[in-house]
CSV table of N, CA, C and O and ligand atoms in Angstrom, one decimal:
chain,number,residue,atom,x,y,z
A,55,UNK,N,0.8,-1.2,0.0
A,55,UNK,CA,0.0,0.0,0.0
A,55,UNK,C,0.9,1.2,0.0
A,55,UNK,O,1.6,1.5,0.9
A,56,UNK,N,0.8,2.1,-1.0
A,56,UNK,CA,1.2,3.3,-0.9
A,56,UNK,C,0.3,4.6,-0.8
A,56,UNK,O,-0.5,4.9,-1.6
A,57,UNK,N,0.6,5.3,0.3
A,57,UNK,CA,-0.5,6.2,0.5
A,57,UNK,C,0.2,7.8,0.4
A,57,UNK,O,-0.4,8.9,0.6
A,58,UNK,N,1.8,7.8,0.1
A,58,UNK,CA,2.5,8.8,0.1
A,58,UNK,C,2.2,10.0,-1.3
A,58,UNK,O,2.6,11.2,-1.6
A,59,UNK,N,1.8,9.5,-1.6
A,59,UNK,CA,1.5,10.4,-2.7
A,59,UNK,C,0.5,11.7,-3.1
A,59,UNK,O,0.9,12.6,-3.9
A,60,UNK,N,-1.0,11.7,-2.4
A,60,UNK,CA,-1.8,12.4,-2.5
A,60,UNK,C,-1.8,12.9,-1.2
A,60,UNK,O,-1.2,14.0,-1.2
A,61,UNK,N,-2.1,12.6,-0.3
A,61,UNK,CA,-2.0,13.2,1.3
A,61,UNK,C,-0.8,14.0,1.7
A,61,UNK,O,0.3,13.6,2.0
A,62,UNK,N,-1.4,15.3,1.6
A,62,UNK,CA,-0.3,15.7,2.2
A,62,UNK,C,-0.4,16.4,4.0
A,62,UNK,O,-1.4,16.8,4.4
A,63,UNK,N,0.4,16.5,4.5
A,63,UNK,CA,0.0,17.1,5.9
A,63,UNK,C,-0.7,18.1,6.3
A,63,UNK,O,-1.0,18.1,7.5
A,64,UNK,N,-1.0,18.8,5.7
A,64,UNK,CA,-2.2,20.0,5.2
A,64,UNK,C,-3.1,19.9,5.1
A,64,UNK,O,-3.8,20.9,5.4
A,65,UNK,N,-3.6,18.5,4.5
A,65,UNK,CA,-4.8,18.5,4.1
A,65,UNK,C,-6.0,18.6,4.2
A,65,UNK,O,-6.9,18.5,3.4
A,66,UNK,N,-5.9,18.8,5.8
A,66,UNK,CA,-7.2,18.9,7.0
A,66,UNK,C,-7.4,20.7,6.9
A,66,UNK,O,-8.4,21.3,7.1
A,67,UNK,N,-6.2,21.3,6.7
A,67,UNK,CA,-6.0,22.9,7.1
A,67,UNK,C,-6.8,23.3,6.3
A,67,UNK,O,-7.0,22.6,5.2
A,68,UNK,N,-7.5,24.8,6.8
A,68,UNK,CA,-7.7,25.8,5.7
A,68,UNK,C,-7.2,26.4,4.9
A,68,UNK,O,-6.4,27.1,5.5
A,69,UNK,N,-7.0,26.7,3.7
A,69,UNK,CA,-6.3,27.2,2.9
A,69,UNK,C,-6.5,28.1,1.9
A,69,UNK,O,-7.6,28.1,1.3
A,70,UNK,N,-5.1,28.9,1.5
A,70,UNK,CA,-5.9,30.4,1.2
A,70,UNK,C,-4.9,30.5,-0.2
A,70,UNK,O,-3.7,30.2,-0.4
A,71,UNK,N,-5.8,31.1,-0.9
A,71,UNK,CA,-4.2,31.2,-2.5
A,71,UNK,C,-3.5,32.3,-2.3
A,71,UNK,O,-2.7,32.6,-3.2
A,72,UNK,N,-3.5,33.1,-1.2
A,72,UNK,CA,-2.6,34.1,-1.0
A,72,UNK,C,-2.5,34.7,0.0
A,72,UNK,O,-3.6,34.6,0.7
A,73,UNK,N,-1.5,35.6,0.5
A,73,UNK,CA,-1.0,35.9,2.1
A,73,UNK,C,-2.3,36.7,2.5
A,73,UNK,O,-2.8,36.7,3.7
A,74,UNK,N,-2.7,37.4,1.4
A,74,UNK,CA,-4.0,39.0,2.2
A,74,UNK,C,-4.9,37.9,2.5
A,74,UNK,O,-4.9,37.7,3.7
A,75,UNK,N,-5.8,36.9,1.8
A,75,UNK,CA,-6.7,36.1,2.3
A,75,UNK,C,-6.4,35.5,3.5
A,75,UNK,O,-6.9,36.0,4.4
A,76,UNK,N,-5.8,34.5,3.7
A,76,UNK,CA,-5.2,34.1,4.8
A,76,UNK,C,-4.9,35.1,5.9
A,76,UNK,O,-5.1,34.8,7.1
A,77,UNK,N,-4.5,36.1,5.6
A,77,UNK,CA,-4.2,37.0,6.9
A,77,UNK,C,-5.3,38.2,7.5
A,77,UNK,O,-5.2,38.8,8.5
A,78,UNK,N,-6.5,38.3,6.3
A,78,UNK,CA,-7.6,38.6,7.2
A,78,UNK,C,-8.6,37.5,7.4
A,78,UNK,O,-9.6,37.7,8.0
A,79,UNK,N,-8.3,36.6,7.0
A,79,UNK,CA,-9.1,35.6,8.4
A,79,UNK,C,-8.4,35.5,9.5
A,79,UNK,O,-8.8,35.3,10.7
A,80,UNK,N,-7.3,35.4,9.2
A,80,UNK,CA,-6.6,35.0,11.2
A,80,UNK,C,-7.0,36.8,11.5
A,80,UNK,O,-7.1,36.9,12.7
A,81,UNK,N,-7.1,37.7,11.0
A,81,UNK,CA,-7.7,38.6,11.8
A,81,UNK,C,-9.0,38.9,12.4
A,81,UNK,O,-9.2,39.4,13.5
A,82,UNK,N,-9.7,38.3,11.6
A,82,UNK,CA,-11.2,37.9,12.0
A,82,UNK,C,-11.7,37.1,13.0
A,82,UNK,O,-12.8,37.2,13.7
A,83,UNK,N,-10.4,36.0,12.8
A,83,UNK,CA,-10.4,34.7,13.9
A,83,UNK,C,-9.7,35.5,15.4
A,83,UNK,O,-10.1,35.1,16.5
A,84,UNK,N,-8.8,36.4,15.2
A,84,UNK,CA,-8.5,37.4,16.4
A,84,UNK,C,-9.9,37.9,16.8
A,84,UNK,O,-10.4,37.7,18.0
A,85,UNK,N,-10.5,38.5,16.0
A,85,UNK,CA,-11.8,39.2,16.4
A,85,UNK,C,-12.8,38.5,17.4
A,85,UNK,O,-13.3,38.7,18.5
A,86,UNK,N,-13.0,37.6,16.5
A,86,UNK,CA,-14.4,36.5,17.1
A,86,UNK,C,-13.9,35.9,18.3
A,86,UNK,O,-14.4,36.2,19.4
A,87,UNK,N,-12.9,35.2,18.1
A,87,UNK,CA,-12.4,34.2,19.2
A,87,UNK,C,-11.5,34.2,20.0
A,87,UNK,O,-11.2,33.3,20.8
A,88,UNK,N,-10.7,35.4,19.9
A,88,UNK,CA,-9.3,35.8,20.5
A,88,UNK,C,-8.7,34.9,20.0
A,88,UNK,O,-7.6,35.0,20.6
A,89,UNK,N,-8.5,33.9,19.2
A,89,UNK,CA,-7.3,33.4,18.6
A,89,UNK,C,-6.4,33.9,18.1
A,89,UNK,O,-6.7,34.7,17.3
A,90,UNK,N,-5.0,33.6,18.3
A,90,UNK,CA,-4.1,34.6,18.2
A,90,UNK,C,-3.0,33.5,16.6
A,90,UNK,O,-2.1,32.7,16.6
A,91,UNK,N,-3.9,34.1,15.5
A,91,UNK,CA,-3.6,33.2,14.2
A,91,UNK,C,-2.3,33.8,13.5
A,91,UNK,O,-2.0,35.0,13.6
A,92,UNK,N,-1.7,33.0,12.9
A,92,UNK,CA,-0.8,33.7,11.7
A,92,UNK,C,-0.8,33.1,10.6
A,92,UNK,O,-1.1,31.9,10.7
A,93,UNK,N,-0.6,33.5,9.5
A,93,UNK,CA,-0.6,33.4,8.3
A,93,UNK,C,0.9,32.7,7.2
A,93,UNK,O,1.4,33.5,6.4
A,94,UNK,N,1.3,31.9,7.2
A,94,UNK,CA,2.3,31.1,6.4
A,94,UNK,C,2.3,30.8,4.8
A,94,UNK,O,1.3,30.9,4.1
A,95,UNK,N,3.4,30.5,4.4
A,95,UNK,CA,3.4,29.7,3.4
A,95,UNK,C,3.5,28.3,3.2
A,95,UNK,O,4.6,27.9,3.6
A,96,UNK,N,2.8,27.5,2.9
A,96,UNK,CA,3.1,26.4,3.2
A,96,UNK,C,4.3,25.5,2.2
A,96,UNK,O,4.3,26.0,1.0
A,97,UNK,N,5.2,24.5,2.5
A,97,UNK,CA,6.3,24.2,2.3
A,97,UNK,C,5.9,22.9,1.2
A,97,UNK,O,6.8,22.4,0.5
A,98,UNK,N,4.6,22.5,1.3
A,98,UNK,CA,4.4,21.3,1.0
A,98,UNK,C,3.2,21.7,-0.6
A,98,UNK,O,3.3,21.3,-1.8
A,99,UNK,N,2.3,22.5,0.0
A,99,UNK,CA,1.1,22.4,-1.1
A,99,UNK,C,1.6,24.4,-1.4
A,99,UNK,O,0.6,24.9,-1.8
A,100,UNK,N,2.5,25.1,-1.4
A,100,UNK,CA,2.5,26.3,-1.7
A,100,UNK,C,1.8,27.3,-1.8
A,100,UNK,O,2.1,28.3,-2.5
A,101,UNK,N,0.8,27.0,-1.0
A,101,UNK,CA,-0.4,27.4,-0.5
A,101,UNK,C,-0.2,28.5,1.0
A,101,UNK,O,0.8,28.7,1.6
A,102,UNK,N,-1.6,28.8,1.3
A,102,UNK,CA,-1.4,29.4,2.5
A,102,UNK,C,-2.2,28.7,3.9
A,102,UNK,O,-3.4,28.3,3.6
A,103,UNK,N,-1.8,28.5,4.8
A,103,UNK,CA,-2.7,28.0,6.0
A,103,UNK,C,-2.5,29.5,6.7
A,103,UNK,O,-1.9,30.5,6.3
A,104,UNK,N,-3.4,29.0,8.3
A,104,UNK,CA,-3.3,29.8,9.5
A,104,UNK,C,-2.5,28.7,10.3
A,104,UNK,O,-2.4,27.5,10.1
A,105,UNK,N,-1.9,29.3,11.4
A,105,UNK,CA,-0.9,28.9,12.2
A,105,UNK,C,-1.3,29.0,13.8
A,105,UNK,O,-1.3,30.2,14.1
A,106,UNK,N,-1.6,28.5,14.7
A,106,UNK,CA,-1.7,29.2,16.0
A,106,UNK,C,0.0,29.2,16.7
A,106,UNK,O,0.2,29.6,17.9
A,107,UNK,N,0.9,28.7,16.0
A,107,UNK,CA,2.3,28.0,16.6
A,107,UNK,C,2.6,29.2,16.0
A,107,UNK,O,2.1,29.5,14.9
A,108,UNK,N,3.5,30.1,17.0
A,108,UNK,CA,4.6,31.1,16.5
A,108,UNK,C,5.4,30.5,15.3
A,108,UNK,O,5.7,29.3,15.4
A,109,UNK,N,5.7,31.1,14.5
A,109,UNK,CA,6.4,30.5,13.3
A,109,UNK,C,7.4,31.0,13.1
A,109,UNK,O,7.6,31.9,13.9
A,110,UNK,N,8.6,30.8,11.9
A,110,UNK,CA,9.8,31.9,11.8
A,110,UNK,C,10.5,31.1,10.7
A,110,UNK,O,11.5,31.5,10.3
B,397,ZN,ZN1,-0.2,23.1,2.6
């Protein structure tokens, strides 16, 4: 069984085609819920998620 190919670790995340989308929803998500979100590139799907992990 190979399952390495389509799954990527992401795949559950939200995802945004670029930094301004992704970065006003983790603002929004600041708003509503106090979650304290950030905005990435991701390394895998070159995409964007939110992050609650300080990142760098
Ligand atoms: Zn990704």
């Amino acid at each position: 069984m190979n399952e390495d190919s389509d799954a990527l670790p992401c795949a559950e995340k939200m995802v945004f085609d670029n930094q301004k989308d992704a970065q006003s929803t983790a603002l929004a998500a600041d708003w509503q819920h106090g979650a304290s979100l950030k905005a990435y590139q991701c390394r895998y799907c070159h995409l964007w998620h939110l992050s609650s992990q300080p990142t760098d």
